[in-house]
XYZ file of C-alpha atoms in Angstrom:
690
model
C -39.150 19.493 -45.637
C -36.148 17.047 -44.850
C -33.675 19.460 -43.138
C -29.955 19.782 -43.841
C -29.048 16.132 -42.184
C -31.297 14.411 -45.239
C -27.435 14.717 -47.054
C -24.916 13.212 -44.358
C -24.052 9.595 -44.302
C -24.641 8.926 -40.623
C -27.622 7.015 -41.068
C -28.289 7.966 -37.132
C -27.935 11.822 -38.524
C -30.620 10.711 -41.430
C -32.822 9.220 -38.853
C -33.566 12.678 -37.734
C -33.802 14.315 -41.487
C -37.603 14.707 -41.459
C -37.947 15.890 -38.098
C -39.575 19.426 -37.287
C -35.891 20.501 -36.172
C -34.402 22.641 -38.145
C -31.164 20.498 -37.401
C -28.076 20.937 -38.809
C -24.841 18.572 -38.338
C -21.232 20.423 -36.578
C -19.790 22.210 -39.269
C -18.679 25.372 -40.179
C -22.685 26.482 -41.330
C -23.638 25.614 -37.346
C -20.941 27.242 -35.659
C -20.538 30.710 -37.565
C -24.973 31.066 -37.284
C -24.461 30.512 -33.616
C -21.762 33.542 -33.406
C -23.865 35.833 -36.109
C -27.068 35.505 -34.009
C -26.107 35.027 -31.007
C -27.859 32.195 -29.858
C -26.469 29.322 -28.100
C -26.273 25.958 -29.422
C -28.198 22.824 -28.551
C -25.650 19.841 -28.847
C -27.339 16.230 -29.379
C -24.981 13.163 -29.493
C -25.959 9.823 -30.210
C -25.983 6.410 -32.841
C -28.325 4.643 -34.316
C -28.767 1.550 -32.450
C -29.699 3.851 -29.332
C -32.651 2.685 -27.547
C -32.939 5.874 -25.218
C -32.013 8.425 -28.564
C -35.015 6.973 -30.359
C -37.261 7.602 -27.141
C -36.031 10.849 -27.060
C -36.823 11.392 -30.489
C -40.198 10.432 -30.601
C -41.267 12.389 -27.686
C -39.237 15.638 -28.347
C -37.838 16.094 -31.898
C -40.728 14.627 -33.446
C -43.227 16.663 -31.481
C -44.303 20.184 -33.102
C -44.328 22.475 -29.988
C -40.752 20.954 -29.051
C -39.165 21.990 -32.434
C -40.580 25.315 -32.464
C -38.976 25.817 -28.980
C -35.405 24.017 -30.090
C -35.712 26.519 -33.258
C -37.031 29.822 -31.803
C -33.710 29.799 -28.842
C -31.159 27.873 -30.624
C -28.858 26.802 -32.927
C -29.900 22.878 -33.239
C -26.890 20.151 -33.788
C -26.819 16.724 -34.247
C -23.563 14.535 -34.118
C -23.365 11.089 -34.560
C -20.904 9.816 -32.136
C -19.870 7.259 -33.948
C -18.550 9.153 -36.719
C -17.658 11.932 -34.163
C -15.741 10.376 -30.993
C -13.418 13.490 -30.975
C -16.583 15.642 -30.089
C -18.293 12.861 -27.960
C -15.050 12.237 -25.836
C -15.319 16.516 -25.181
C -19.005 16.633 -24.321
C -18.770 13.593 -22.565
C -16.281 14.571 -19.936
C -17.832 17.955 -20.344
C -21.155 16.541 -18.936
C -19.172 14.546 -15.870
C -17.633 17.893 -14.518
C -21.152 19.518 -15.207
C -23.530 16.437 -13.285
C -20.829 14.909 -11.623
C -21.793 11.896 -12.874
C -21.113 9.278 -16.035
C -22.288 10.341 -19.178
C -24.126 8.375 -21.834
C -26.362 8.432 -25.152
C -28.044 10.949 -25.736
C -26.181 13.452 -24.573
C -27.768 16.814 -24.527
C -25.199 19.582 -24.028
C -25.919 23.290 -24.479
C -23.328 25.600 -25.478
C -22.313 29.527 -26.062
C -21.560 30.388 -29.527
C -18.023 29.395 -29.159
C -19.096 25.940 -28.769
C -17.957 25.960 -24.754
C -20.354 24.113 -22.675
C -22.426 25.530 -19.543
C -25.077 23.287 -19.050
C -25.825 19.533 -20.451
C -27.490 15.837 -19.293
C -28.256 12.950 -21.282
C -32.193 11.767 -22.200
C -34.991 13.998 -20.825
C -38.509 13.186 -21.721
C -40.740 15.798 -22.987
C -42.551 16.360 -19.665
C -40.556 15.881 -15.844
C -40.721 11.890 -15.033
C -38.334 9.406 -14.215
C -37.145 12.405 -11.621
C -36.084 13.928 -15.034
C -37.256 17.873 -15.183
C -39.156 17.906 -18.747
C -37.321 18.809 -22.009
C -39.870 21.497 -23.258
C -39.931 23.232 -19.150
C -35.909 22.888 -19.443
C -35.742 24.632 -23.005
C -37.618 27.309 -21.833
C -35.218 28.181 -18.523
C -32.142 27.812 -20.898
C -33.493 30.572 -23.002
C -34.708 32.368 -20.036
C -31.364 32.322 -18.411
C -29.119 33.068 -21.900
C -31.575 36.074 -22.407
C -30.543 37.503 -19.031
C -27.428 35.623 -17.624
C -25.465 35.584 -20.681
C -22.103 36.798 -19.315
C -22.157 34.040 -16.511
C -23.326 31.224 -18.280
C -20.602 32.312 -21.353
C -17.858 32.890 -18.002
C -18.985 29.171 -16.598
C -18.383 27.881 -20.370
C -14.486 29.320 -20.344
C -13.791 27.824 -16.808
C -15.492 24.322 -17.985
C -12.407 24.426 -20.559
C -9.809 25.242 -18.607
C -11.066 22.429 -16.222
C -10.711 20.430 -19.409
C -7.792 21.472 -20.354
C -6.329 20.438 -17.223
C -7.747 16.836 -16.946
C -4.895 16.316 -19.633
C -1.936 14.423 -18.642
C 1.147 16.618 -18.178
C 4.532 15.953 -17.548
C 5.810 15.727 -14.458
C 8.716 17.544 -13.619
C 9.611 15.648 -10.278
C 9.308 12.575 -11.181
C 11.328 9.533 -11.567
C 13.909 9.306 -14.440
C 11.915 8.474 -17.587
C 13.672 4.967 -18.110
C 13.107 4.090 -14.522
C 9.309 5.028 -14.647
C 8.787 3.275 -17.685
C 10.870 -0.185 -16.088
C 8.622 0.256 -13.017
C 5.262 0.338 -15.160
C 6.315 -2.594 -16.822
C 7.685 -4.458 -13.937
C 4.357 -3.436 -11.601
C 1.760 -2.627 -14.255
C 0.268 -6.037 -15.189
C 0.487 -7.606 -11.823
C -1.786 -4.172 -10.612
C -4.175 -4.590 -12.936
C -4.580 -7.885 -11.799
C -5.281 -7.433 -8.642
C -7.674 -4.540 -9.334
C -9.799 -6.354 -11.650
C -9.830 -9.845 -9.211
C -10.282 -7.258 -6.015
C -14.169 -6.567 -7.800
C -14.298 -10.488 -9.573
C -18.144 -11.875 -9.356
C -17.170 -15.065 -8.266
C -20.752 -16.424 -8.668
C -22.044 -14.974 -12.065
C -19.154 -14.009 -13.569
C -17.785 -10.456 -14.619
C -16.405 -7.624 -12.418
C -18.401 -5.386 -10.132
C -21.908 -5.270 -10.053
C -25.004 -4.617 -12.978
C -24.993 -3.296 -15.614
C -22.066 -5.743 -16.477
C -20.401 -4.957 -19.938
C -18.091 -7.643 -21.549
C -14.335 -5.851 -20.956
C -13.039 -7.427 -23.809
C -9.878 -5.692 -23.395
C -9.301 -6.105 -19.387
C -10.250 -9.861 -19.916
C -7.577 -10.368 -22.920
C -4.958 -8.279 -20.451
C -5.961 -10.488 -17.150
C -5.723 -13.725 -19.494
C -2.010 -12.827 -20.661
C -1.197 -11.961 -16.807
C -2.597 -15.473 -15.879
C -0.484 -16.800 -18.317
C 2.677 -15.260 -17.874
C 2.900 -15.608 -13.739
C 1.139 -19.337 -14.176
C -2.042 -17.649 -12.024
C -4.521 -20.025 -12.129
C -6.700 -18.562 -10.336
C -7.222 -15.162 -12.686
C -7.242 -17.865 -15.780
C -10.088 -19.254 -14.483
C -11.837 -16.281 -13.973
C -11.376 -14.932 -17.233
C -12.486 -18.335 -18.847
C -15.196 -18.582 -16.238
C -16.716 -15.095 -16.925
C -16.397 -16.222 -20.825
C -18.420 -19.252 -20.102
C -21.146 -17.718 -18.193
C -21.427 -14.610 -20.696
C -21.979 -17.451 -23.725
C -24.528 -19.094 -21.644
C -26.075 -15.961 -20.738
C -28.515 -14.039 -22.744
C -25.773 -11.570 -23.565
C -25.437 -14.349 -26.566
C -27.900 -14.743 -29.177
C -28.269 -18.268 -29.186
C -30.389 -18.366 -32.377
C -27.968 -15.860 -35.238
C -24.788 -15.438 -33.132
C -23.611 -12.053 -31.893
C -23.546 -9.976 -28.690
C -25.341 -8.224 -27.448
C -24.034 -4.512 -26.181
C -24.321 -5.316 -22.263
C -26.190 -7.240 -19.552
C -28.892 -4.779 -17.370
C -28.441 -7.777 -14.222
C -25.736 -9.515 -12.611
C -26.103 -12.415 -13.935
C -26.090 -12.114 -17.990
C -29.648 -13.177 -18.220
C -30.992 -9.471 -20.158
C -29.072 -7.766 -22.160
C -29.656 -4.305 -23.892
C -30.278 -5.618 -27.089
C -28.151 -3.396 -29.507
C -25.351 -5.777 -31.107
C -22.032 -3.651 -31.812
C -19.328 -4.615 -34.883
C -16.994 -2.944 -31.926
C -17.945 -5.743 -29.200
C -18.418 -8.641 -31.663
C -15.089 -8.677 -33.223
C -12.921 -8.094 -29.737
C -15.034 -10.952 -28.036
C -14.619 -13.152 -31.679
C -10.585 -12.789 -30.346
C -11.200 -13.661 -27.020
C -13.361 -16.921 -27.192
C -11.067 -17.697 -29.941
C -8.079 -17.281 -27.231
C -10.226 -19.171 -24.481
C -10.407 -22.564 -27.004
C -6.932 -22.774 -27.203
C -6.759 -23.073 -23.685
C -9.525 -25.246 -23.448
C -10.597 -26.671 -26.473
C -14.398 -26.182 -25.340
C -17.275 -26.846 -27.392
C -19.202 -23.987 -26.501
C -16.074 -21.628 -27.087
C -15.647 -22.908 -30.498
C -19.418 -22.592 -30.890
C -19.564 -19.092 -29.552
C -16.828 -17.959 -32.356
C -18.396 -20.078 -35.297
C -21.859 -18.731 -34.686
C -20.555 -14.995 -34.198
C -18.322 -15.492 -37.656
C -21.211 -16.529 -39.269
C -23.248 -13.671 -38.026
C -20.481 -11.162 -38.995
C -20.441 -12.431 -42.723
C -24.216 -13.392 -43.365
C -25.648 -9.735 -41.606
C -22.624 -7.721 -41.128
C -20.566 -7.795 -44.298
C -21.679 -5.454 -47.349
C -20.989 -6.601 -50.832
C -18.701 -4.301 -50.891
C -16.383 -6.184 -48.110
C -16.667 -3.701 -45.395
C -18.594 -4.219 -42.190
C -21.595 -2.879 -40.900
C -21.265 -0.919 -37.740
C -24.600 -2.387 -35.560
C -28.241 -3.495 -34.995
C -30.637 -1.771 -33.728
C -31.701 -3.012 -29.993
C -35.393 -1.996 -31.152
C -37.751 -2.973 -33.553
C -41.621 -2.191 -33.780
C -41.143 0.470 -31.389
C -40.490 -2.064 -28.594
C -36.562 -2.820 -27.298
C -35.511 -6.555 -27.839
C -39.382 -7.389 -29.408
C -37.104 -9.431 -32.264
C -35.722 -11.656 -29.788
C -38.450 -12.819 -27.592
C -40.484 -15.600 -27.577
C -43.844 -17.313 -26.144
C -44.459 -21.037 -25.734
C -47.249 -20.777 -27.826
C -44.898 -19.309 -30.557
C -42.450 -21.993 -30.109
C -44.789 -25.225 -29.848
C -46.699 -24.735 -33.403
C -42.923 -24.530 -35.118
C -41.618 -27.989 -33.204
C -42.500 -31.870 -33.104
C -42.948 -32.185 -29.148
C -39.679 -34.607 -28.480
C -38.424 -31.817 -30.056
C -39.895 -28.950 -28.480
C -39.397 -30.593 -24.614
C -35.866 -30.714 -25.608
C -35.643 -26.996 -26.421
C -37.480 -25.609 -23.556
C -35.552 -27.680 -20.826
C -32.176 -26.017 -22.674
C -33.414 -22.839 -23.526
C -35.286 -21.722 -21.006
C -38.766 -21.925 -21.568
C -40.303 -24.432 -19.305
C -39.473 -21.623 -16.562
C -40.762 -18.621 -15.619
C -40.568 -15.537 -18.094
C -38.024 -13.991 -17.489
C -38.511 -10.567 -19.429
C -41.273 -7.667 -19.114
C -44.881 -8.427 -20.666
C -44.611 -12.530 -20.364
C -41.841 -13.346 -22.618
C -38.648 -15.208 -22.681
C -35.407 -14.117 -24.235
C -33.098 -17.023 -25.238
C -30.552 -18.392 -22.465
C -28.673 -21.944 -21.965
C -31.096 -22.764 -18.940
C -29.735 -26.809 -18.280
C -26.449 -28.638 -18.890
C -27.525 -30.572 -22.007
C -26.714 -33.283 -20.063
C -29.833 -32.442 -17.530
C -31.576 -32.268 -20.910
C -30.463 -36.044 -21.747
C -31.357 -37.330 -18.266
C -35.220 -35.730 -18.806
C -35.729 -36.481 -21.923
C -34.469 -40.137 -21.343
C -33.360 -40.653 -24.918
C -29.491 -40.247 -26.312
C -26.726 -37.738 -25.725
C -27.290 -37.438 -30.068
C -30.880 -37.569 -30.156
C -31.586 -34.401 -28.016
C -28.409 -32.683 -29.764
C -30.382 -33.050 -33.126
C -33.838 -32.282 -31.593
C -32.092 -28.879 -29.891
C -30.034 -28.611 -33.194
C -33.018 -28.683 -35.503
C -35.256 -26.708 -33.187
C -32.590 -23.693 -33.558
C -32.816 -23.356 -36.861
C -36.250 -23.584 -36.967
C -37.000 -20.678 -34.825
C -34.106 -18.738 -36.421
C -36.251 -18.998 -39.561
C -39.079 -18.165 -38.378
C -37.727 -15.179 -36.317
C -36.002 -14.124 -39.984
C -39.720 -13.166 -41.261
C -40.414 -10.862 -38.157
C -39.566 -7.578 -39.007
C -35.748 -6.704 -38.341
C -34.366 -4.491 -35.971
C -32.554 -1.462 -38.073
C -28.795 -1.818 -39.219
C -26.472 1.125 -39.159
C -24.758 0.190 -42.546
C -21.991 2.682 -42.616
C -18.439 1.418 -42.975
C -16.082 3.081 -40.194
C -12.666 1.772 -40.233
C -11.788 1.464 -36.670
C -14.420 -1.166 -35.588
C -13.812 -2.693 -39.186
C -10.209 -3.267 -38.266
C -11.090 -4.354 -34.759
C -13.084 -7.286 -37.087
C -10.392 -7.589 -39.081
C -8.348 -8.565 -36.302
C -10.459 -10.831 -35.412
C -11.314 -13.027 -38.370
C -8.331 -13.419 -39.101
C -6.805 -14.697 -36.227
C -9.784 -17.022 -35.397
C -9.568 -18.290 -39.096
C -6.310 -19.322 -38.102
C -6.952 -20.735 -34.980
C -10.203 -22.804 -36.340
C -8.343 -23.840 -39.820
C -11.375 -21.448 -41.729
C -9.626 -20.019 -45.008
C -13.613 -18.725 -45.865
C -13.129 -16.338 -42.055
C -9.740 -15.195 -43.289
C -11.217 -14.638 -46.800
C -13.429 -12.565 -45.060
C -11.451 -10.678 -42.983
C -9.346 -9.935 -46.329
C -12.687 -9.008 -48.310
C -12.815 -6.209 -45.571
C -9.450 -5.139 -45.416
C -9.605 -4.322 -49.127
C -12.698 -2.045 -48.810
C -10.919 -0.317 -46.158
C -7.991 0.378 -48.611
C -9.646 0.977 -51.845
C -12.206 2.902 -50.104
C -10.834 4.893 -47.219
C -6.912 5.134 -47.959
C -6.807 7.963 -50.422
C -3.903 9.494 -51.494
C -1.582 8.018 -47.981
C -4.534 9.529 -46.182
C -6.851 7.268 -43.842
C -10.383 8.214 -43.366
C -12.701 7.661 -40.955
C -16.032 6.422 -42.221
C -18.062 5.685 -45.449
C -20.783 4.915 -47.032
C -22.729 4.452 -50.070
C -19.966 5.295 -51.904
C -18.641 8.488 -49.952
C -15.892 8.995 -47.621
C -14.887 11.410 -45.639
C -13.834 12.659 -42.075
C -9.836 12.672 -41.092
C -9.196 9.169 -39.572
C -8.818 9.441 -35.974
C -5.529 7.410 -33.529
C -7.957 4.926 -33.109
C -8.357 4.278 -36.799
C -4.678 3.871 -37.770
C -3.460 1.775 -34.308
C -7.066 -0.924 -35.229
C -5.875 -0.933 -38.645
C -2.009 -1.559 -37.975
C -3.344 -4.492 -35.805
C -5.675 -5.885 -38.222
C -2.855 -5.547 -41.291
C 0.036 -7.512 -38.372
C -2.576 -9.896 -38.201
C -3.931 -10.618 -41.792
C -0.102 -10.628 -42.467
C -0.064 -14.087 -39.891
C -3.017 -16.129 -41.359
C -3.617 -15.788 -44.978
C -0.467 -17.543 -46.006
C 3.364 -15.967 -46.468
C 3.918 -12.443 -45.999
C 2.478 -10.525 -49.187
C 4.595 -7.414 -49.886
C 1.634 -5.175 -49.837
C 0.294 -6.080 -46.567
C 3.704 -5.373 -45.279
C 4.206 -2.024 -47.245
C 0.489 -1.342 -46.506
C 1.193 -2.032 -42.686
C 4.647 0.622 -43.129
C 2.567 3.134 -44.444
C 0.212 3.315 -41.979
C 2.732 3.477 -38.898
C 4.218 6.268 -40.417
C 1.322 7.882 -40.516
C 0.682 7.642 -37.629
C 3.669 9.161 -36.338
C 3.538 11.765 -38.526
C 0.451 12.927 -37.962
C -0.488 12.066 -34.131
C 2.535 11.748 -32.308
C 3.475 13.837 -29.487
C 7.341 13.985 -30.674
C 8.064 16.424 -27.763
C 6.361 14.462 -24.272
C 5.488 11.137 -25.915
C 2.495 9.680 -27.018
C -0.379 10.133 -29.310
C -3.308 12.870 -29.862
C -6.659 11.373 -30.600
C -7.240 13.996 -33.835
C -4.515 14.563 -36.157
C -2.165 17.544 -36.500
C -4.416 19.018 -39.188
C -7.838 18.357 -37.532
C -10.112 21.085 -37.565
C -9.390 22.957 -34.114
C -12.027 22.108 -30.709
C -11.957 22.910 -27.204
C -9.408 21.030 -26.537
C -7.209 18.101 -27.546
C -7.563 14.748 -25.806
C -4.520 12.696 -25.686
C -5.846 9.499 -23.219
C -4.508 6.227 -22.462
C -7.286 4.598 -20.621
C -9.817 1.980 -22.276
C -13.179 2.621 -23.069
C -15.609 0.620 -24.884
C -12.957 0.070 -27.197
C -9.405 -0.114 -26.598
C -7.145 2.792 -25.857
C -5.268 4.100 -28.890
C -2.609 5.107 -26.905
C -2.258 1.410 -25.680
C -2.666 -0.115 -28.898
C -0.429 1.654 -30.734
C 2.408 0.981 -28.232
C 2.090 -2.993 -28.694
C 1.641 -3.059 -32.357
C 4.720 -0.071 -33.020
C 6.792 -2.768 -30.699
C 5.430 -5.414 -32.447
C 6.476 -4.085 -35.731
C 9.465 -3.128 -34.606
C 10.695 -6.520 -33.075
C 9.159 -7.975 -36.971
C 11.772 -5.767 -38.728
C 14.277 -4.759 -36.257
C 13.143 -1.177 -36.349
C 13.932 0.867 -33.555
C 12.060 3.889 -34.302
C 9.168 2.049 -34.386
C 10.026 0.670 -30.752
C 11.161 4.382 -29.693
C 8.151 5.861 -30.492
C 6.103 2.920 -28.620
C 8.554 3.364 -25.458
C 8.032 6.940 -25.307
C 4.219 6.748 -25.136
C 4.584 3.615 -22.688
C 6.928 6.785 -20.738
C 4.060 9.292 -20.830
C 1.346 7.032 -19.151
C 3.330 5.153 -16.576
C 2.346 6.993 -13.594
C -1.079 7.564 -14.744
C -1.384 3.380 -15.616
C 0.172 2.599 -11.883
C -2.255 4.472 -9.761
C -5.454 3.598 -12.022
C -4.178 0.181 -13.494
C -7.964 -0.864 -13.814
C -8.453 1.346 -16.659
C -5.421 0.586 -18.913
C -5.416 -2.769 -19.643
C -4.829 -2.402 -23.141
C -1.505 -0.659 -22.479
C -0.429 -3.075 -19.385
C -0.381 -5.981 -22.608
C 2.294 -3.254 -24.230
C 4.386 -2.967 -21.387
C 4.518 -6.502 -20.959
C 5.646 -6.758 -24.356
C 7.899 -4.141 -23.611
C 9.415 -6.462 -20.426
C 9.266 -9.585 -22.551
C 9.368 -8.802 -26.525
C 7.237 -11.198 -28.645
C 8.527 -14.335 -29.851
C 8.589 -13.857 -33.734
C 8.781 -17.098 -35.940
C 9.583 -16.846 -39.444
C 8.467 -19.753 -41.299
C 9.975 -20.992 -45.238
C 9.676 -23.683 -47.168
C 6.551 -24.723 -49.416
C 3.340 -23.390 -48.358
C 1.481 -26.627 -48.209
C 4.685 -28.280 -46.913
C 3.710 -25.772 -43.545
C 0.517 -26.408 -43.271
C 1.876 -28.770 -40.019
C 3.265 -26.224 -38.763
C 0.768 -23.707 -38.473
C -1.829 -25.912 -36.825
C 0.706 -27.082 -34.258
C 1.655 -23.258 -33.821
C -2.053 -21.965 -34.254
C -3.274 -24.592 -31.724
C -1.623 -23.241 -29.000
C -2.205 -20.213 -26.435
C 0.660 -17.643 -27.068
C 0.057 -13.859 -26.951
C 3.423 -12.803 -27.203
C 3.588 -15.121 -30.346
C 4.122 -13.458 -34.175
C 4.547 -15.892 -36.614
C 4.898 -15.095 -40.413
C 5.308 -16.915 -43.431
C 8.315 -16.472 -46.150
C 7.263 -16.252 -49.866
C 9.235 -17.246 -52.570
C 10.005 -14.274 -53.657
C 12.088 -12.957 -50.587
C 13.669 -9.894 -52.564
C 12.138 -6.592 -50.575
C 11.533 -7.646 -47.388
C 13.681 -6.416 -44.560
C 16.624 -8.428 -43.470
C 15.150 -9.164 -40.376
C 13.360 -11.296 -42.534
C 15.960 -12.453 -45.204
C 16.242 -16.098 -44.216
C 16.687 -19.036 -46.683
C 14.071 -20.391 -48.831
C 14.048 -24.012 -50.265
C 12.263 -26.923 -50.870
C 12.514 -28.082 -46.818
C 10.670 -26.482 -44.392
C 12.135 -23.976 -41.518
C 11.726 -22.270 -38.590
C 13.591 -19.585 -36.817
C 12.607 -18.524 -33.682
C 13.508 -14.725 -32.611
C 13.077 -13.030 -29.649
C 14.364 -9.435 -28.674
C 17.535 -9.609 -30.204
C 18.137 -13.021 -29.780
C 17.706 -15.874 -32.872
C 17.838 -19.585 -32.043
C 19.343 -22.118 -34.485
C 16.582 -23.175 -36.770
C 14.693 -25.947 -36.692
C 13.267 -28.534 -39.162
C 10.701 -30.428 -37.252
C 7.719 -28.333 -35.874
C 7.913 -30.542 -33.174
C 11.521 -28.900 -32.351
C 10.186 -25.603 -32.990
C 7.244 -26.053 -30.073
C 10.503 -27.697 -28.077
C 11.909 -24.177 -28.080
C 8.707 -21.914 -27.700
C 8.449 -24.313 -24.579
C 11.906 -23.961 -23.722
C 11.616 -19.993 -23.735
C 8.689 -19.791 -22.084
C 5.869 -17.029 -21.452
């Protein structure tokens, strides 16, 4: 019989609905049962695309003997970390305190009936191996310890909760005056981030640090902005080199588009094969910015193929973007993406095979286990042309034809699983990127895709003035988190710039999201925003963090987007809330700059207010203006077109709309006289500089 997970919206939880384990979702029923019975809680946190989650599920949770041990000794709770990042944050931090090691997924934690953690780990095999204890033996030992040492374990859990509370930032009574602290962070923070990142730059292969290598979109974006701000060619080239090496290596899917989660090696050759929406949105934006700086054909191709993948495989018929693609298919990680020469040769003409094999490394030694190849750009096209003794046009045609045929053949294989729930935060990141890249490359179909996703969010996830976190099969639920609000505000502001004249309903929605964030998340006493809303269920601790993780920091994004909204509308309360947020994290950012990339961008715009360009005139006559602006890398720029009907717009956007186009450039409290030619506007922008 299916267990209680069968009725959940999470595909990850549904994957465990047939386990012999008596799983509960997190909620009152499970927590009350633990308190009533006095049994400890076994909390298992994972997600649908997680390879080792599947391994542990197959080895342990599908096993009748292991399930019997779990059911007899514990109240077993399954959590999808993508739906409940609040719980994941808390118990990942607890794991790190207990083990003195970074966590990961699957996360396996043992809790008291009051949900206080006292022991934990990540993946455990059924029987001891990989220098890990067997899960069956571990269950027996923990159950025995609970029976004989319950008081000590409860005291350990209580002490751990106190440590978790102590890790949250606290006001500094003896710190410098608040204004001085903010100004120091704005002056020093972005440069400190630059120094910290460049100290770990891998000049041979791109990226920062050793394997495993993650894309680090937030850090790359902040470093690129700092390089532009200070005319730092070394930092600029480090970012662009990293983007090029990621795109050339196996981190990118060279047949179907889109990026995998991370590289297992320093050379970006072999990835962990899951594809996450939250990676591909920010990377699409970043590569579009890279193209603005370089005009690189490779960067354009990456953008085109990533956007195509997002629309083809990740956007549902209702408009929302799905969450992830699994790493595994047919029980093996990466199987869907791997090739052998004997699979490829029958599909191609000899000249096509020779060109494709040289370009993508099939004529070298296998780079994956079991004598398989994962595609990467092994040779520059010019060398392939030289080997082939053919024209560049012919080789390009042969390679392109081979790629199309292999993609068609690959699509006949059993596909990796797709997590088709729609998460507000990850959709917002992708809406932002699709809208931005759409205007950079002049692709109205990408902007239309972003618009469809935003309409889905407004229809399904914005209900009675409140935002919800997740939706699947017509059911939307769970209180939205800070990230949902801040990323969505960024997405709406970007779409306002990309989708023609400003829509009144977009502007009103941006205001509604910003006001909901202030009302439901802000710490009005000390500054900054809590991760969970004021009316969220009470958990062990209430995080308020400013550092980036796999996602941009919610507080960093709040500071940046509230500043942008404040400058666009001339609204001081948004600017004040942004200032309080940056002040709260200022000291921490100076001490650990590498972890605060998103906040560094906000601080940069505090020190150097964004340049706001307001365009007026018939939409068709503004095409030359927008093309000229969109081709430039100006991360400080906000560009809006006025509609013919300006009634209801804030006073900052009250400009005359006539038959001829005009543009106004404002920065902070200073606005320059209107100009009536695109070249004159570009000269003004050059004049105000970075």
